[in-house]
PDB file of C-alpha atoms in Angstrom:
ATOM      1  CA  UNK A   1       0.000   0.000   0.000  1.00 52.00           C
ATOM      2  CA  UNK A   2       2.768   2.469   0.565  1.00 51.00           C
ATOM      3  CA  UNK A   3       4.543   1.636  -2.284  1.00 55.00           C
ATOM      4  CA  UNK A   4       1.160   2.279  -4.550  1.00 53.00           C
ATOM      5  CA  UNK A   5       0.837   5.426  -2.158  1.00 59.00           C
ATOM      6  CA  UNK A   6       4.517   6.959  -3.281  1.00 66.00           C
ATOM      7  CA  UNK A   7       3.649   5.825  -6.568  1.00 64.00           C
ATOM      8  CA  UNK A   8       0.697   7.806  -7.060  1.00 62.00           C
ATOM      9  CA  UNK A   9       2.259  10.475  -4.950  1.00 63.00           C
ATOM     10  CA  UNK A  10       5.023  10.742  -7.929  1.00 62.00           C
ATOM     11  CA  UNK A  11       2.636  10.585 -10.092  1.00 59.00           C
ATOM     12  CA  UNK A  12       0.765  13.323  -8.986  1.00 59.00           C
ATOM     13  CA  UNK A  13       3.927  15.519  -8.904  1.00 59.00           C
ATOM     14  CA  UNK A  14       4.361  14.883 -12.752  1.00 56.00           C
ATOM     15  CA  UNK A  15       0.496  15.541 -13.615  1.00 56.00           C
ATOM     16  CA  UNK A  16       1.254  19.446 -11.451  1.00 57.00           C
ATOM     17  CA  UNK A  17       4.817  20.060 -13.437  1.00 51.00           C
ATOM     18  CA  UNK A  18       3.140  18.747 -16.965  1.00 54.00           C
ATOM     19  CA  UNK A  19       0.232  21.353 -15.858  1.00 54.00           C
ATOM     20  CA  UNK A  20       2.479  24.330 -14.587  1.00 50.00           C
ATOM     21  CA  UNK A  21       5.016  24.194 -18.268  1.00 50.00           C
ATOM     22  CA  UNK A  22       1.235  24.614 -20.335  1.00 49.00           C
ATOM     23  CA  UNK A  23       0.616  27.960 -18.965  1.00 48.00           C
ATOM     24  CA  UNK A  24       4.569  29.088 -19.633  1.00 46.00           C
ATOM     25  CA  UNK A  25       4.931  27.734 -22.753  1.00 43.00           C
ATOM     26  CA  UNK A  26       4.501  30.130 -25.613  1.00 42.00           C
ATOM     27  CA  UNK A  27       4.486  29.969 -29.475  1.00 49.00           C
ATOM     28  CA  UNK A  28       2.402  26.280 -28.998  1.00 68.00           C
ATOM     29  CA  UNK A  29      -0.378  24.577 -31.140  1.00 81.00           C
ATOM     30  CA  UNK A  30      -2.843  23.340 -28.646  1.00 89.00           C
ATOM     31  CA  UNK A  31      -5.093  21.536 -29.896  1.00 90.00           C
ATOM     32  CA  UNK A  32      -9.077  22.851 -30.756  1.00 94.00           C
ATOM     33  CA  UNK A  33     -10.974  19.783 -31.294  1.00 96.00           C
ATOM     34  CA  UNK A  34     -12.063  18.755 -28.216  1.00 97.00           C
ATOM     35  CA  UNK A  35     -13.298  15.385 -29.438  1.00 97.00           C
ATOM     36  CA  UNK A  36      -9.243  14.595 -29.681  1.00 96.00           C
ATOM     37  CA  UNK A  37      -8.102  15.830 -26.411  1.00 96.00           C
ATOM     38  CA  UNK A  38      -8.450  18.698 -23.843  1.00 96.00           C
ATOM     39  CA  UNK A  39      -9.184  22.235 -24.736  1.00 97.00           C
ATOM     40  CA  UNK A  40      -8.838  25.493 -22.751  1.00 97.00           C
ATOM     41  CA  UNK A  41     -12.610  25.808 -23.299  1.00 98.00           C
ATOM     42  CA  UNK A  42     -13.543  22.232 -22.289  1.00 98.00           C
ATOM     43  CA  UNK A  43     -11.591  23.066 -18.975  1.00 98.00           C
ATOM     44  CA  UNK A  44     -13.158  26.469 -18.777  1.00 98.00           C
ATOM     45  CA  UNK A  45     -17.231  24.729 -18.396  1.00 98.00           C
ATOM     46  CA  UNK A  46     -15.871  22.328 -16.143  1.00 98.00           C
ATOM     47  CA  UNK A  47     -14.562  24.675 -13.739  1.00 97.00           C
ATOM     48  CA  UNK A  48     -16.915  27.142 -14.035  1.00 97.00           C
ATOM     49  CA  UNK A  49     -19.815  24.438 -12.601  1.00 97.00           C
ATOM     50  CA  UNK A  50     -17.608  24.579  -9.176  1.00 96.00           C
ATOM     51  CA  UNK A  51     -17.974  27.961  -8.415  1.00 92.00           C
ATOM     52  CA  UNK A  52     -21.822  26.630  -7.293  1.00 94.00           C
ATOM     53  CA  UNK A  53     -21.057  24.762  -4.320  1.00 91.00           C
ATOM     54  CA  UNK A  54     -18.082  27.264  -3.054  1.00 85.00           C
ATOM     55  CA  UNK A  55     -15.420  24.424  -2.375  1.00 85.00           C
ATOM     56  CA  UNK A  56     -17.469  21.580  -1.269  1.00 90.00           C
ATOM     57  CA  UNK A  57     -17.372  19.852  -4.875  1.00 96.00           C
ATOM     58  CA  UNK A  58     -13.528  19.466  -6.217  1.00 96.00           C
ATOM     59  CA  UNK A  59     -14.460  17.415  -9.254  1.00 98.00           C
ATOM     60  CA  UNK A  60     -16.498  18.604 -12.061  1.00 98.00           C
ATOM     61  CA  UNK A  61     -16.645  17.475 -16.240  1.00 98.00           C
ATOM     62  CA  UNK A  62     -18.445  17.987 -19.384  1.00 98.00           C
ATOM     63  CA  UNK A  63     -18.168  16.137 -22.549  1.00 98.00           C
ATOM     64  CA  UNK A  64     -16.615  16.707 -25.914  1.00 98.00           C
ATOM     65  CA  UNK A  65     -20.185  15.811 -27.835  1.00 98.00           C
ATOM     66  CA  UNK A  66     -21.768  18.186 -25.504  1.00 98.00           C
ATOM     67  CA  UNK A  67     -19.607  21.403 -26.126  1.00 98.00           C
ATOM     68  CA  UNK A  68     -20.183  22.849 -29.926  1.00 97.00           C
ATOM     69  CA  UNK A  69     -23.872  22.798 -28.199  1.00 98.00           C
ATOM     70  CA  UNK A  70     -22.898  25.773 -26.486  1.00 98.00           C
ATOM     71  CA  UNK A  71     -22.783  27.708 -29.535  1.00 97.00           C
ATOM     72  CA  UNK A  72     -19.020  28.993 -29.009  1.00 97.00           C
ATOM     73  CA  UNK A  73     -15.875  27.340 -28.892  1.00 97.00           C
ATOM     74  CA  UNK A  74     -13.230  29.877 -28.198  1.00 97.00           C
ATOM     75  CA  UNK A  75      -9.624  28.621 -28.682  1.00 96.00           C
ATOM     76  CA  UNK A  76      -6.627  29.841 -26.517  1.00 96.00           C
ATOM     77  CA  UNK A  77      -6.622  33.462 -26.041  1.00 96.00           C
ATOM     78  CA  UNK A  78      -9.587  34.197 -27.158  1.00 97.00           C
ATOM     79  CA  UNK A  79     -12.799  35.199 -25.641  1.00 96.00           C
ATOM     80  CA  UNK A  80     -16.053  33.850 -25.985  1.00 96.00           C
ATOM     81  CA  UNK A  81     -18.727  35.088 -28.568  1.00 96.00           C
ATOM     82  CA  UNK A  82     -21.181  36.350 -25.671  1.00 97.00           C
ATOM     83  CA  UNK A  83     -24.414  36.883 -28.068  1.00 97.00           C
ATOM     84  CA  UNK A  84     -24.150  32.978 -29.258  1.00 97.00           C
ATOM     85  CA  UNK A  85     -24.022  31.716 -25.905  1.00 98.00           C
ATOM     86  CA  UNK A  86     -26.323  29.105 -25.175  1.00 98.00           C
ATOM     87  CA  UNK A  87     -27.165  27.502 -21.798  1.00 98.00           C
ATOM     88  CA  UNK A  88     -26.965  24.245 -20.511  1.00 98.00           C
ATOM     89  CA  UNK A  89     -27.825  22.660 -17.521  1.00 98.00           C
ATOM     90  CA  UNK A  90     -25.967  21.079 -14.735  1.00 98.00           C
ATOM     91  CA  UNK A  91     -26.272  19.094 -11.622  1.00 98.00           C
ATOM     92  CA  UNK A  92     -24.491  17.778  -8.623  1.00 97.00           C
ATOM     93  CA  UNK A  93     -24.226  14.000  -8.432  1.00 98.00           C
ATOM     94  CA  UNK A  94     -22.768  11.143  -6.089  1.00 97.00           C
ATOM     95  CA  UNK A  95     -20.885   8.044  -7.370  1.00 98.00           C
ATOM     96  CA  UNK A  96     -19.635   5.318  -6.676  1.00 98.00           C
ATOM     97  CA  UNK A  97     -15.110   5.342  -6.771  1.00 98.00           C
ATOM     98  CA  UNK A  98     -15.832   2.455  -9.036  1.00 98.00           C
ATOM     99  CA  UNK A  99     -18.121   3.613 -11.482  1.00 98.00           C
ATOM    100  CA  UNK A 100     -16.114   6.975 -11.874  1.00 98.00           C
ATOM    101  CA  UNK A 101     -13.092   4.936 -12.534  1.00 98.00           C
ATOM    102  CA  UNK A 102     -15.505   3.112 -15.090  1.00 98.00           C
ATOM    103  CA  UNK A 103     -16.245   6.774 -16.884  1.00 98.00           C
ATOM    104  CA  UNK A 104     -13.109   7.790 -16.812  1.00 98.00           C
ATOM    105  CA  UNK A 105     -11.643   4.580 -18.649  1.00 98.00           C
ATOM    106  CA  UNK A 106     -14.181   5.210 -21.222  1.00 98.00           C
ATOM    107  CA  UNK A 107     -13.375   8.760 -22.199  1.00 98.00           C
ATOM    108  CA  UNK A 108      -9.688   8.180 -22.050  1.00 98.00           C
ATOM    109  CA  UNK A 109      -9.785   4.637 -24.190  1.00 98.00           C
ATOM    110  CA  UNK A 110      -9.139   6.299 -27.644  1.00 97.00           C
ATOM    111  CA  UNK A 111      -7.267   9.524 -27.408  1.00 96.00           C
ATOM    112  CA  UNK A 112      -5.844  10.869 -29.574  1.00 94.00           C
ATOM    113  CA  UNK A 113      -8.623   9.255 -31.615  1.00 96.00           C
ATOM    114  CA  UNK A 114     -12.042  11.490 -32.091  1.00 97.00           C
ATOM    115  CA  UNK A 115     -14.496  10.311 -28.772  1.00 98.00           C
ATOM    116  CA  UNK A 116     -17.140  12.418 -28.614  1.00 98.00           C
ATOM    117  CA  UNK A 117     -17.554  10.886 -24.786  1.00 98.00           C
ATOM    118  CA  UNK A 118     -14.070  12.444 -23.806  1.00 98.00           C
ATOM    119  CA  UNK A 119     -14.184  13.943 -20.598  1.00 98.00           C
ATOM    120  CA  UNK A 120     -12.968  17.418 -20.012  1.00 98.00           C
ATOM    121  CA  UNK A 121     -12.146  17.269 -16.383  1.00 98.00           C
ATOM    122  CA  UNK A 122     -11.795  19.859 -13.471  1.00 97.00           C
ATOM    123  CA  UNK A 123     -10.110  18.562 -10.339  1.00 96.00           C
ATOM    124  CA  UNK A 124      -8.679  15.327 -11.654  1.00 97.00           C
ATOM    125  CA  UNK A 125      -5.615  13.676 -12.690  1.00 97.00           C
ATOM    126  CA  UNK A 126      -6.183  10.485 -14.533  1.00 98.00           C
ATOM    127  CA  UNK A 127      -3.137   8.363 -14.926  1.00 97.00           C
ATOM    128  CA  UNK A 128      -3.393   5.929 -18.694  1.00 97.00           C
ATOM    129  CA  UNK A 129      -1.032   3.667 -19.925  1.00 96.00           C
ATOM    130  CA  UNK A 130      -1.217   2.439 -23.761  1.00 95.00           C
ATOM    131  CA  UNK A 131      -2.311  -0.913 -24.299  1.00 93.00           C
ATOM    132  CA  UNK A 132      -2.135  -1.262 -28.126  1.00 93.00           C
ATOM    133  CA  UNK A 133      -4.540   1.020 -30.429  1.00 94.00           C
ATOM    134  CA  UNK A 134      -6.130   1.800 -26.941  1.00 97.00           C
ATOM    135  CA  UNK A 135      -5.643   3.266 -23.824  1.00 97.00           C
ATOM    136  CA  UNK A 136      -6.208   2.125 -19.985  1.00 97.00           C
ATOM    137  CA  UNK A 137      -6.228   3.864 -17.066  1.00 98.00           C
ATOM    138  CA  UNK A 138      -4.296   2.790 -13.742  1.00 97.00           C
ATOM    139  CA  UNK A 139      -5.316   5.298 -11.411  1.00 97.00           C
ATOM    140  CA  UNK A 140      -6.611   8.690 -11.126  1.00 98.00           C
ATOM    141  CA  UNK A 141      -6.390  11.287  -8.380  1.00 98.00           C
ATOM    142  CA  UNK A 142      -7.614  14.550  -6.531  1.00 96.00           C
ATOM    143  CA  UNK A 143      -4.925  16.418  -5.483  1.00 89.00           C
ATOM    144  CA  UNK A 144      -2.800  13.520  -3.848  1.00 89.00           C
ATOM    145  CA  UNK A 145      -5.815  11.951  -2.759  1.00 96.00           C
ATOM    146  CA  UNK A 146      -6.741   8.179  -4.661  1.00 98.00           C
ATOM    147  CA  UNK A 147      -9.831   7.895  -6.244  1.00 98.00           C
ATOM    148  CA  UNK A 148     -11.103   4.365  -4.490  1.00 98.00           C
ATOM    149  CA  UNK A 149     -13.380   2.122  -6.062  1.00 97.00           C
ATOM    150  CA  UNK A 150     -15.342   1.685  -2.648  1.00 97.00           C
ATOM    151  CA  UNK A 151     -16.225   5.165  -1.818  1.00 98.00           C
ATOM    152  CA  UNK A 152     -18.717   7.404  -3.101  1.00 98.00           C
ATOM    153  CA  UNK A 153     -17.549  11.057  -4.593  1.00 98.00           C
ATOM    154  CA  UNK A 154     -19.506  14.007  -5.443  1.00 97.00           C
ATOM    155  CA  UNK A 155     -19.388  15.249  -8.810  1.00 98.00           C
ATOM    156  CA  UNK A 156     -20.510  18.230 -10.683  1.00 98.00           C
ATOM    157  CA  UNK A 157     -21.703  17.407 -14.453  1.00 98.00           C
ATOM    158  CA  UNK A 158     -24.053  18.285 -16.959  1.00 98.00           C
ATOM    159  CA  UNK A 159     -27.492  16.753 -16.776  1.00 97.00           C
ATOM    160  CA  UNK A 160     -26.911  14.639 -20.124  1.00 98.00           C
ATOM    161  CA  UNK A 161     -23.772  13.000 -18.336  1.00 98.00           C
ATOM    162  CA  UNK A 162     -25.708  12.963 -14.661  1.00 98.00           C
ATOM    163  CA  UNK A 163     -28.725  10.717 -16.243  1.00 97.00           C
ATOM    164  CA  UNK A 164     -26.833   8.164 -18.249  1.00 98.00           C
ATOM    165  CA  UNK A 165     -25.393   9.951 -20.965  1.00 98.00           C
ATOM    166  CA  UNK A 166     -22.082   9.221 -22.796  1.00 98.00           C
ATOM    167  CA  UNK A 167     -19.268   7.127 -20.973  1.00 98.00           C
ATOM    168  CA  UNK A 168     -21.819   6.954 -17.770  1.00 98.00           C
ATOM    169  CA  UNK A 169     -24.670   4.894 -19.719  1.00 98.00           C
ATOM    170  CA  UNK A 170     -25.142   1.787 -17.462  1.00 98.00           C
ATOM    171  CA  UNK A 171     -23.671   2.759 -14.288  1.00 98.00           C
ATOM    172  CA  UNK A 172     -26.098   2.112 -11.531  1.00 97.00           C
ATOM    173  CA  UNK A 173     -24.259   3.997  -8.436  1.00 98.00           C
ATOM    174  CA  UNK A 174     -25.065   7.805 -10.125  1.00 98.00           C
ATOM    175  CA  UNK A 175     -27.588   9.695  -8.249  1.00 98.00           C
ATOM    176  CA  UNK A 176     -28.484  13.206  -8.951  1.00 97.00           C
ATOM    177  CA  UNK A 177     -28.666  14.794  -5.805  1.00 96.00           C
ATOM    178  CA  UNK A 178     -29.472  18.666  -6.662  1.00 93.00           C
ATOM    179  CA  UNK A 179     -32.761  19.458  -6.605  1.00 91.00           C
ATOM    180  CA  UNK A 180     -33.025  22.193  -8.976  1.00 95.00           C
ATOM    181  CA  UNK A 181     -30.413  22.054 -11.957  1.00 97.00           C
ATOM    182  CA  UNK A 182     -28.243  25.220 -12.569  1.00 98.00           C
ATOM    183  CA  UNK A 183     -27.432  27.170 -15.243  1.00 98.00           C
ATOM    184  CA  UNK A 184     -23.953  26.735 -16.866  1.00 98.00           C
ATOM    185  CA  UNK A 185     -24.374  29.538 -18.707  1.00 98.00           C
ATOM    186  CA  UNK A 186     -24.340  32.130 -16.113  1.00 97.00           C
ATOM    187  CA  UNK A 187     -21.548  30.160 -14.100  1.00 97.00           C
ATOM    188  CA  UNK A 188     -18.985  31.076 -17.477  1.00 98.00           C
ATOM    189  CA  UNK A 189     -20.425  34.465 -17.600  1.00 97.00           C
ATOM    190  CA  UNK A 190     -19.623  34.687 -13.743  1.00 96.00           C
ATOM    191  CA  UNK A 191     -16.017  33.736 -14.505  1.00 95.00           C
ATOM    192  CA  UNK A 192     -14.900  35.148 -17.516  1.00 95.00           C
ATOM    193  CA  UNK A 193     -17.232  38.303 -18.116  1.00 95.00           C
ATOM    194  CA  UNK A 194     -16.767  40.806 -20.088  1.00 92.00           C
ATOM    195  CA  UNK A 195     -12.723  40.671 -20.934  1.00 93.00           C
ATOM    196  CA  UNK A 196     -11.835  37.065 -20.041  1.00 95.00           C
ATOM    197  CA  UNK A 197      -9.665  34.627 -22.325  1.00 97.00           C
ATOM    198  CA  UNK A 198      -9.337  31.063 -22.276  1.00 97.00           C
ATOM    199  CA  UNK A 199      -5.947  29.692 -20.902  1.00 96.00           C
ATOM    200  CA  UNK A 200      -4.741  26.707 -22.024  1.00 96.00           C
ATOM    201  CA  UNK A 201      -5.473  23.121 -21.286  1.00 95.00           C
ATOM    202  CA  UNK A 202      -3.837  21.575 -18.204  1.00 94.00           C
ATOM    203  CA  UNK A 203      -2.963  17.910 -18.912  1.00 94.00           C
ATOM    204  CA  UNK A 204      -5.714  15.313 -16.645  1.00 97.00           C
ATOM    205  CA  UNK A 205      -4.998  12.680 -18.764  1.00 97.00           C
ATOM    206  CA  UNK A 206      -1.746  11.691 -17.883  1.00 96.00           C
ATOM    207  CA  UNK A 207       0.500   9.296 -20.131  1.00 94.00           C
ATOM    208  CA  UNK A 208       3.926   9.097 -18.264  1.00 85.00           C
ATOM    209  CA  UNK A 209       6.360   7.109 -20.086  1.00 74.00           C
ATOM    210  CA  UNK A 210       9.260   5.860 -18.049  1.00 43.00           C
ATOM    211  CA  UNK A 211       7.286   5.190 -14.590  1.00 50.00           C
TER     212      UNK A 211
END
């Protein structure tokens, strides 16, 4: 168990350097489609849908098939075309450590292949490992802390994901526990309003290559 512990621990440490050289590095072409991998946008709704429950929710995600729904898909640096704009609706759920780790194997299987259930994640670090023309995924993390298959985590997501949608159809522990759904909409406007950009993409999805 310690030796899992430091492992994750490391792996955690890579995940925050990978994250901190993103928002340094200049002159870079980051990626747009955000059926492919993550995108400042993608990032952007997910941790916007925090901002609702003022710390008590760390983890929060919307999907790639979900986003050009929004009607704007600003790239890095730019800001969002306010008068397209659409709303969509999200809601806090709980979840089995299991079934997340379930989702989560399902939106990283085939990057950098087009997946319109990829994930765009706030609050997680998910660890992946190739295994031929796919990908698995070993472990995944908040902060330092393990995600574990027997507890139950509170997540925020979009309503599509929170009643079966994409990578979460079949999985029986997801119960939407907000009563009233809340508007994602305002949450971005909240953030980023009037002048804000998009930064770019942290890396969640973690591939390390000589651990």
């Amino acid at each position: 168990m310690i030796r899992i512990t430091n492992r994750l621990k490391l792996l955690v440490a890579l995940a925050t350097l990978l994250g901190l050289l993103s928002l340094f590095t200049s002159a870079v072409n980051y990626n747009e489609d955000p059926t492919v991998g993550e995108t400042g946008w993608g990032q952007l709704c997910a941790r916007s849908m925090l901002g609702v429950f003022e710390g008590k929710v760390e983890i929060a995600m919307i999907s790639a098939g979900e986003l050009p729904s929004l009607g704007t898909m600003p790239k890095v640096d730019e800001q969002p075309k306010w008068d397209k704009l659409k709303d969509m609706e999200f809601v806090l759920v709980k979840i089995s450590g299991a079934d997340l780790m379930t989702a989560l194997g399902r939106s990283a299987k085939y990057m950098p292949r087009k997946n319109a259930n990829l994930l765009h994640l706030a609050g997680l670090s998910v660890f992946c490992k190739r295994n031929g023309e796919t990908n698995l995924v070993t472990a995944a993390s908040v902060g330092a802390k393990p995600i574990v298959p027997g507890e139950t985590y509170r997540v925020a997501m979009t309503k599509f994901l929170a009643t079966g949608g994409g990578p979460f159809v079949g999985l029986k522990s997801l119960e939407v526990v907000t009563k009233d759904p809340h508007s994602l909409q305002r949450q971005i406007r909240l953030k980023m309003f009037p002048r804000g950009r998009i930064a770019p993409p942290a890396s969640s999805y973690i591939f390390p290559s000589a651990i």
